[in-house]
Amino acid sequence: MTDARAILLLHCPDKQGVITDVTGFLTRNHGNIVYLDQYVDVIEQHLFMRVEWELEGFAVPREQIKAEIDRQVGERYGMDTSVFFSDVKPRMAIFVSGMSHCLYDLLARYQAGELEVEIPCIVSNHEDLRYVAEQFGIPFHVWEIAPDKSNRAEVEEAQMELMRRERVSFIVLARYMQMIGDNMIAAYPHHIINIHHSFLPAFKGARPYHQAYERGVKIIGATSHYVTRDLDAGPIIEQDVVRISHKDTPDSLVRKGRDLEKIVLSRAVSKHIDRKILTYKNRTVVFG
Amino acid sequence: MTDARAILLLHCPDKQGVITDVTGFLTRNHGNIVYLDQYVDVIEQHLFMRVEWELEGFAVPREQIKAEIDRQVGERYGMDTSVFFSDVKPRMAIFVSGMSHCLYDLLARYQAGELEVEIPCIVSNHEDLRYVAEQFGIPFHVWEIAPDKSNRAEVEEAQMELMRRERVSFIVLARYMQMIGDNMIAAYPHHIINIHHSFLPAFKGARPYHQAYERGVKIIGATSHYVTRDLDAGPIIEQDVVRISHKDTPDSLVRKGRDLEKIVLSRAVSKHIDRKILTYKNRTVVFG
Amino acid sequence: MTDARAILLLHCPDKQGVITDVTGFLTRNHGNIVYLDQYVDVIEQHLFMRVEWELEGFAVPREQIKAEIDRQVGERYGMDTSVFFSDVKPRMAIFVSGMSHCLYDLLARYQAGELEVEIPCIVSNHEDLRYVAEQFGIPFHVWEIAPDKSNRAEVEEAQMELMRRERVSFIVLARYMQMIGDNMIAAYPHHIINIHHSFLPAFKGARPYHQAYERGVKIIGATSHYVTRDLDAGPIIEQDVVRISHKDTPDSLVRKGRDLEKIVLSRAVSKHIDRKILTYKNRTVVFG
Amino acid sequence: MTDARAILLLHCPDKQGVITDVTGFLTRNHGNIVYLDQYVDVIEQHLFMRVEWELEGFAVPREQIKAEIDRQVGERYGMDTSVFFSDVKPRMAIFVSGMSHCLYDLLARYQAGELEVEIPCIVSNHEDLRYVAEQFGIPFHVWEIAPDKSNRAEVEEAQMELMRRERVSFIVLARYMQMIGDNMIAAYPHHIINIHHSFLPAFKGARPYHQAYERGVKIIGATSHYVTRDLDAGPIIEQDVVRISHKDTPDSLVRKGRDLEKIVLSRAVSKHIDRKILTYKNRTVVFG
C-alpha cells in the first residue's frame, strides 16, 4: 500500500483525440487523476501535457507504465513521453565557485524539507565554500582549473565520473564561474540549470551589473535557463526583476542582484524537481 | 461556412472520467478542440473546465449543444454547464459617476478593437461625464439619486428597464459611487463587475487611499470583483499593486491608484468577456 | 499675489559647500523651500539637485533668478542650471502613426487634469487617428512620408516650422513609426520622449514582441527614453515589465505590451512635465 | 587615520534654514559630506534628514559631535538627533521558534558579509533550531514558555538580562511565535523588528495564509514592522507581494509566503543596520 503517484510528461503534434486517449488509458486502468495540465501551442500545432495519478490500485505495474502508454497511445500520435514516480527523489549535484548566496539558499531549503531531492555532492573549482558544505554535512569535491585551462578536459572527465558514481540526475550551477564542456552538456541534455545574473538577453557576457549601470537601466533581472552548447542561449525557465534607480552603484546592483538570483534559481530548481517543465524548440513550457 | 467557435464552461464534483467523457463527446462529433484548460480543486474535490472548439464541421447544431452535453455527459456528473459562441458579442453597460479614468480606458480599448463587446449604454448619477460618452457616440443616461436616497428603488427600476431593453449581458461599475440594489444584483448574479480602489480586504469602506496613508503602508492595491449583496466581499477577479514610499501624500496615492484601477478593471472585464472566469464558493477560477 | 513656485534644476562637480550655498542663497532672499532633493553620484563625483520654493515674497524678481543664482553661486562651482516656474505650462506636441492606445491615454489624462501641459498639436504620417484628435478638439497635422523616404527632409522642415509656430517645448513620440531626423533631435536635445516596446537593451530593432516570443522569455518590458542620434540608445527615463508565460503568442504579447507602453510613457511624460529629470552621461537622474 | 564615517539622523518641525544650518555646521568643521537625503512631510510640516560624512579631518572629536550639533543647530529648531559611526557595528539578537527559513537567510547574509552587524545570540522557545545556530557557531539560548503562559514574565526578565549582558542594540523576530512583553518593548522602542506573514493590514491575527485562501485573493504579501504595544500595528518598514492564483492551496501559499518573508525581513534589517529609518507618528521614513 502506497500513496505514491506517477507523473507523465508528454508532447506531440496536436491532433483530435490525444487528451481523450491519454485520460481514457488512465481511467480504464483505474488511475485516479489528481493533476492534469495541458497546453496547445497553436502556432506550432504542438500539444504538451502533464498528468499525475495515484499508483495505488493502478492496473499497470510501475515498471511497465511507460511501455504501455507508448504502445497503446503514444505511437499513434508520435508522442515523446517520460514517466516519473513521486517516491523516487532526483539526485542533484550543485556546482559552485566563490559566492555563497545561491548555495546557502538551496541548502537551507533542502534542510527545511522544501526540496524533494537528494544532494550527494557539491563540486567546486575552489576551496572557498567547503565550510558551507561541511555545515550541512555534504561531500565537497574540488577540481581547480589551471589558469591556461589546459586541464579542462581532464577535470570534466573526473567530474563526469563523479556524476555517474553518485547517479546524479541533474546539475545546478549555483554561480559556478567555469565553462561547462560539451561532453557534460551532451550527457545532461536540458538537465543542467544555470543562473545568469542578468535579464537575458539584455546583458550577456561578463559583468552584466556593470553593463546595466553603464546603460542606465531602471530595472535589473536574473534568468535561470537550461545549459546548451550556445552560451547563455538555452531555454529560459524563470526570470524576475527588481526596480533600481540612479542612486544604485554597480555594487548595490550586485547586492540587489544576489537576492534575485537566489529566488530565480530556486524557483527553477523546484519546477525541475517537480517535473513541471517541458522543452521544445529552445523554449520551455512550465506548468503551474 | 464560419470560423466561429463554441466555448463550454463547466464545473462539477471531481470524478474519474470527466475529462475523458467531455473530450470524447467533442471528438465523436468532429469538434476540433483549440483550447482546453481544466483545474481540480483538491481541497473541495471539485473540477473546473473550459473547452473551446471550432463550430465548422461540428455535428451538433449550435442551438442543441448545451442540451446534448447536459444529456450525454453533464447529468451523470452533476455538472453546471454554460455554452457561448465566439461570434455572439456580449453587451456591456458601464455605470460611472464623476471620475473619467476608467471610462476612458474602457472606451479607448473598445474603439481600438481590444474588447469583443457591444456597449449599448452608459449610465450615471451625474451629467459630468456626458461629454466623454458623446466623444465616443454612446448613449448616456442620467438618473440622479436624491440626497435622502428616497428615489433609489425607483431609479433602480428604471435602470433595470433600460438593461432589459438594451439586452445587457453584464454591467461594469467604472467608479460608480452609488450602491447597487439587491434586485439588480439578483438579476445579474456574478455579472456586475466592480473596481475597488484598495487591496481588498486591506482597506474596505470610504477613502481607502487616506487609510493607506494613515497606516503608512509601502504598497497600495486595487481589486476588481463581482458584486454580491455583501459589500466589497464578492469573488475577487483580479488585483494588482504598486510600491509607494513615505514621500507619497494622499493625493499622490489617489493618482497612482487611478493607474492601477484602470488596469485592474480592464483585465477583469477582458477575462469576463472571454468567458474565462468560473465562480465557486465566493472564489474565482480564472483561466489563462 | 501668487502661489506660483520656482523650480531650480542643477548639476555640477561635487564640492564641499554646494548645498549650503544654494540653500543659503534662497534663505537669504526669503525663499520658502517646499521641496529639495539632491543626489551625489559618488563614482562620477557629480552632484544633482532640484529645489522648489515659493515665489510669493521672494526678493529676486522672476526674470533675474537664473542670472543671480549663476552669478552668486553657480559660477563658483561650474554649475549647469535651469529655472522653471510652476505657472508656466510646457507645450507638448504628440507624434503618432496608426496605434491609438498611447494617444488616448495621454489625452484622457490631459482632459482629466492629470498633466499640467498645453497640447497645441498632434502630428502624424497617416490620417488614421484624426478622429481621436477631433474627439478632443486638438489640431491634427498630417505629413505622409513617401515610400522611398525622398521627402523626409522636407517633411522634417515643415514639422519644425510647426513646432516653432506653436512654441512647442517638448515632443512625445506616442508610437510614431518614422525616424526623427538629426535637425529635429538637435533642436530638442533631451526634449523628445520615445516609447520603445521592449525592455531595452533586450530587444532592439523591429518587432521586439516577436523576438521575445522566439527567445522564450518569461517577462517582457517597455522603455521610455530621450531620443538621441543613436537609435534606441538615449537616456532611459522609465521602464516596466509584465510577467508572461508559454501560453502567450506574439499577438497576446503585443496586447500585454500595449498596456505597459501606455503606463511607462505616461510616467515618463509626467516626470518631464514636473521637471524632475536631469540627464548626465547618457543616464537620467529622476527625482521622486 | 581612518575611513570611518559619522551618520546623523534628525527630524524637526520644518523651518527655513534647517538644511543650510546643518550642512553649514559640517562644512565649517571640514566634514566631507558623502551622503545627504532629506524629506519634508508637507502635510505634517516636518523635516527628516540623514547626513553621512567622513570622520577623517573632521574638526569635532567623535564623542562631542552629537552635543555640538545639538548646541549649535539642534536646539534652535527643536531637533531630535542621533549620531552613529560606521565603524561601530550594531549588535543584533535573533529570536526564533520552529521555522528556519528567515534564520538561515539572515545567517547566510551575515556570513557572506552582507550585514554589518554582530550576532551575539539566538533566542528560542524550542530546541528545534539549535542545529542551525551550531552550524554557524552562534550561542543558542532556550526558554520554554509554559502552556499556561505562567512563566512569561520570568522568561522575559531572563531574556532582558541576556540582552543587557550581550549589549544587544536591536532584536529581530524571525518568525518567533510568542508575544513580546511590554517591558521588552519599552526597553527597545522601535528597535524590535518583526516579520508578519501577511500584507498588513489585510490579514491580521492567526493563519493569514489560510485567511487569504478563504477570501480568494490574487496576491499575498508580507510585512516587516517595528513592534509596539499595539499588536501588528507598529510602523511598517517594508512590504512586498507575490501573485497567486486559484491553483494555490493554503500549503502552496505558505511556501510562497516563506520566500517573501525572508526577503522582506532581510530588507528591513539591512535598512535598520544602515541607519536609514526614521519613525514619526507610527510611520517610517526609509531613505534610499
Coordinates of C-alpha atoms in Angstrom, one line a residue, chain C residues 15-250:
Chain C
K15 CA 32.4 70.0 -3.8
Q16 CA 32.0 70.9 -0.1
G17 CA 29.6 73.8 0.3
V18 CA 27.3 73.4 -2.7
I19 CA 24.2 72.6 -0.8
T20 CA 24.9 75.2 1.9
D21 CA 25.4 77.8 -0.7
V22 CA 22.4 77.1 -2.8
T23 CA 20.0 76.8 0.2
G24 CA 21.8 79.8 1.7
F25 CA 21.0 81.9 -1.4
L26 CA 17.3 81.0 -1.2
T27 CA 17.1 81.6 2.6
R28 CA 18.8 85.0 2.4
N29 CA 16.2 86.0 -0.2
H30 CA 13.3 84.8 1.8
G31 CA 12.5 81.8 -0.4
N32 CA 10.4 79.3 1.4
I33 CA 11.8 75.9 0.2
V34 CA 8.9 73.4 -0.3
Y35 CA 11.0 70.6 -2.0
L36 CA 14.6 69.8 -2.0
D37 CA 16.1 66.7 -3.4
Q38 CA 19.8 66.1 -4.2
Y39 CA 21.9 63.2 -5.2
V40 CA 25.6 62.7 -5.4
D41 CA 27.0 60.3 -7.9
V42 CA 30.0 59.1 -5.9
I43 CA 31.5 57.4 -8.8
E44 CA 31.4 60.4 -11.1
Q45 CA 31.9 62.8 -8.2
H46 CA 29.0 64.8 -9.5
L47 CA 26.1 66.5 -7.7
F48 CA 22.5 66.8 -8.9
M49 CA 19.9 68.9 -7.2
R50 CA 16.3 70.0 -7.6
V51 CA 14.9 72.8 -5.4
E52 CA 11.4 74.2 -5.4
W53 CA 10.4 77.4 -3.5
E54 CA 7.5 79.8 -3.3
L55 CA 7.8 82.9 -5.4
E56 CA 5.5 84.9 -3.1
G57 CA 7.8 87.2 -1.0
F58 CA 11.0 86.1 -2.8
A59 CA 13.3 89.0 -3.0
V60 CA 14.7 88.3 -6.5
P61 CA 12.4 89.1 -9.5
R62 CA 11.4 86.1 -11.5
E63 CA 13.3 87.1 -14.7
Q64 CA 16.5 87.7 -12.8
I65 CA 16.6 84.5 -10.7
K66 CA 18.6 82.4 -13.1
A67 CA 21.2 85.1 -13.6
E68 CA 21.5 85.8 -9.9
I69 CA 21.9 82.1 -9.0
D70 CA 24.6 81.7 -11.7
R71 CA 26.4 84.8 -10.6
Q72 CA 26.2 84.3 -6.8
V73 CA 26.6 80.6 -6.6
G74 CA 26.7 78.7 -9.9
E75 CA 29.9 80.1 -11.5
R76 CA 32.0 79.2 -8.5
Y77 CA 31.1 75.5 -8.8
G78 CA 30.8 75.2 -12.6
M79 CA 27.0 74.6 -12.3
D80 CA 24.7 73.8 -15.1
T81 CA 21.4 75.4 -14.0
S82 CA 17.8 75.7 -15.4
V83 CA 14.9 77.6 -13.8
F84 CA 11.2 77.0 -14.4
F85 CA 8.0 78.4 -13.0
S86 CA 5.1 76.3 -11.9
D87 CA 2.6 78.6 -13.5
V88 CA 4.1 78.4 -17.0
K89 CA 2.8 75.2 -18.6
P90 CA 5.1 73.4 -21.1
R91 CA 3.7 72.9 -24.6
M92 CA 3.7 69.3 -25.7
A93 CA 3.4 68.0 -29.3
I94 CA 2.4 64.4 -29.8
F95 CA 3.5 62.4 -32.8
V96 CA 1.5 59.3 -33.7
S97 CA 1.1 56.8 -36.6
G98 CA -1.6 54.1 -36.6
M99 CA -1.9 52.9 -33.0
S100 CA -4.2 54.8 -30.7
H101 CA -3.5 53.4 -27.2
C102 CA -0.8 55.8 -26.1
L103 CA -2.5 58.7 -27.6
Y104 CA -5.8 58.0 -25.9
D105 CA -4.0 57.5 -22.6
L106 CA -2.2 60.9 -22.8
L107 CA -5.3 62.7 -24.0
A108 CA -7.6 61.2 -21.3
R109 CA -5.1 62.2 -18.6
Y110 CA -4.8 65.7 -20.1
Q111 CA -8.6 66.2 -20.1
A112 CA -8.9 64.9 -16.6
G113 CA -6.3 67.5 -15.5
E114 CA -3.6 65.0 -14.6
L115 CA -1.0 66.6 -16.9
E116 CA 0.0 70.3 -16.3
V117 CA 0.6 70.9 -20.0
E118 CA -0.7 72.5 -23.2
I119 CA -1.2 70.3 -26.3
P120 CA -1.2 72.7 -29.3
C121 CA -0.9 70.0 -31.9
I122 CA -0.8 66.3 -32.9
V123 CA 1.3 65.3 -35.8
S124 CA 1.0 62.1 -37.9
N125 CA 2.2 60.4 -41.1
H126 CA -1.4 59.0 -41.6
E127 CA -5.0 60.2 -41.4
D128 CA -5.9 57.1 -39.3
L129 CA -6.1 58.8 -35.9
R130 CA -7.6 62.2 -37.0
Y131 CA -10.8 61.1 -35.3
V132 CA -9.2 60.8 -31.9
A133 CA -7.7 64.3 -32.2
E134 CA -11.1 65.6 -33.2
Q135 CA -12.8 63.9 -30.3
F136 CA -10.6 66.0 -28.1
G137 CA -10.7 69.2 -30.3
I138 CA -6.9 69.3 -30.9
P139 CA -5.5 70.3 -34.3
F140 CA -4.2 67.3 -36.3
H141 CA -1.4 67.7 -38.9
V142 CA -0.5 65.0 -41.4
W143 CA 2.6 64.7 -43.5
E144 CA 2.9 61.5 -45.4
I145 CA 6.4 60.1 -45.9
A146 CA 7.0 58.8 -49.4
P147 CA 7.7 55.1 -49.6
D148 CA 11.2 55.9 -50.9
K149 CA 11.6 58.4 -48.0
S150 CA 12.6 61.0 -50.6
N151 CA 10.6 63.8 -48.9
R152 CA 11.9 63.2 -45.4
A153 CA 14.0 66.3 -45.2
E154 CA 11.2 68.5 -46.5
V155 CA 8.7 67.0 -44.1
E156 CA 11.0 67.5 -41.2
E157 CA 11.4 71.1 -42.1
A158 CA 7.7 71.6 -42.2
Q159 CA 7.3 69.8 -38.9
M160 CA 9.9 72.0 -37.3
E161 CA 8.2 75.1 -38.6
L162 CA 5.0 73.9 -36.9
M163 CA 6.9 73.3 -33.7
R164 CA 8.3 76.9 -33.8
R165 CA 5.0 78.4 -34.6
E166 CA 3.3 76.6 -31.8
R167 CA 6.2 77.3 -29.4
V168 CA 6.4 73.6 -28.6
S169 CA 8.6 72.8 -25.5
F170 CA 8.9 69.1 -26.0
I171 CA 7.8 66.3 -28.2
V172 CA 6.3 62.9 -27.3
L173 CA 6.5 60.1 -29.8
A174 CA 3.4 58.0 -29.0
R175 CA 4.3 55.0 -31.2
Y176 CA 5.3 57.3 -34.1
M177 CA 6.7 54.8 -36.7
Q178 CA 9.1 57.1 -38.5
M179 CA 12.7 58.1 -37.9
I180 CA 13.3 61.5 -36.3
G181 CA 15.9 63.5 -38.3
D182 CA 19.1 64.9 -36.8
N183 CA 18.0 68.5 -37.2
M184 CA 14.9 67.9 -35.0
I185 CA 17.0 66.0 -32.4
A186 CA 19.5 68.9 -32.3
A187 CA 16.6 71.4 -31.9
Y188 CA 15.1 69.4 -29.0
P189 CA 18.1 67.9 -27.1
H190 CA 16.7 65.6 -24.5
H191 CA 13.3 67.0 -25.2
I192 CA 11.9 64.3 -27.4
I193 CA 10.5 61.3 -25.4
N194 CA 10.1 58.0 -27.1
I195 CA 8.4 54.8 -26.0
H196 CA 10.2 51.6 -27.1
H197 CA 8.1 48.5 -27.0
S198 CA 10.7 46.3 -25.3
F199 CA 12.9 46.1 -22.2
L200 CA 15.9 47.9 -23.7
P201 CA 18.5 46.8 -24.4
A202 CA 17.0 43.3 -24.7
F203 CA 15.2 43.6 -28.0
K204 CA 16.2 46.5 -30.1
G205 CA 15.0 47.0 -33.7
A206 CA 11.8 45.8 -35.3
R207 CA 9.1 43.5 -33.9
P208 CA 10.5 43.1 -30.4
Y209 CA 7.5 41.2 -29.2
H210 CA 8.1 38.6 -31.9
Q211 CA 11.8 38.5 -30.8
A212 CA 10.7 38.0 -27.2
Y213 CA 8.4 35.2 -28.3
E214 CA 11.1 33.4 -30.2
R215 CA 13.6 33.7 -27.3
G216 CA 11.0 32.3 -24.9
V217 CA 11.5 34.9 -22.3
K218 CA 9.2 34.9 -19.2
I219 CA 9.0 38.7 -18.8
I220 CA 8.5 41.5 -21.3
G221 CA 9.1 45.2 -20.9
A222 CA 8.7 48.6 -22.3
T223 CA 11.2 51.5 -22.1
S224 CA 10.7 55.2 -22.3
H225 CA 13.8 57.2 -23.2
Y226 CA 15.0 60.5 -24.7
V227 CA 15.8 60.4 -28.3
T228 CA 19.4 60.9 -29.3
R229 CA 21.1 60.3 -32.7
D230 CA 22.0 56.8 -31.6
L231 CA 18.8 54.9 -32.2
D232 CA 17.2 53.3 -29.1
A233 CA 20.3 54.2 -27.1
G234 CA 19.3 57.5 -25.5
P235 CA 19.0 58.1 -21.7
I236 CA 16.3 55.8 -20.2
I237 CA 13.6 57.6 -18.2
E238 CA 11.4 54.8 -17.1
Q239 CA 10.9 51.0 -17.6
D240 CA 8.4 48.5 -16.5
V241 CA 7.7 44.8 -17.1
V242 CA 5.0 42.2 -17.1
R243 CA 5.2 38.5 -16.5
I244 CA 4.3 36.3 -19.4
S245 CA 4.2 32.5 -19.9
H246 CA 4.5 29.8 -22.6
K247 CA 0.8 30.4 -23.2
D248 CA 1.4 33.8 -24.7
T249 CA 1.5 34.2 -28.5
P250 CA 3.1 37.1 -30.3

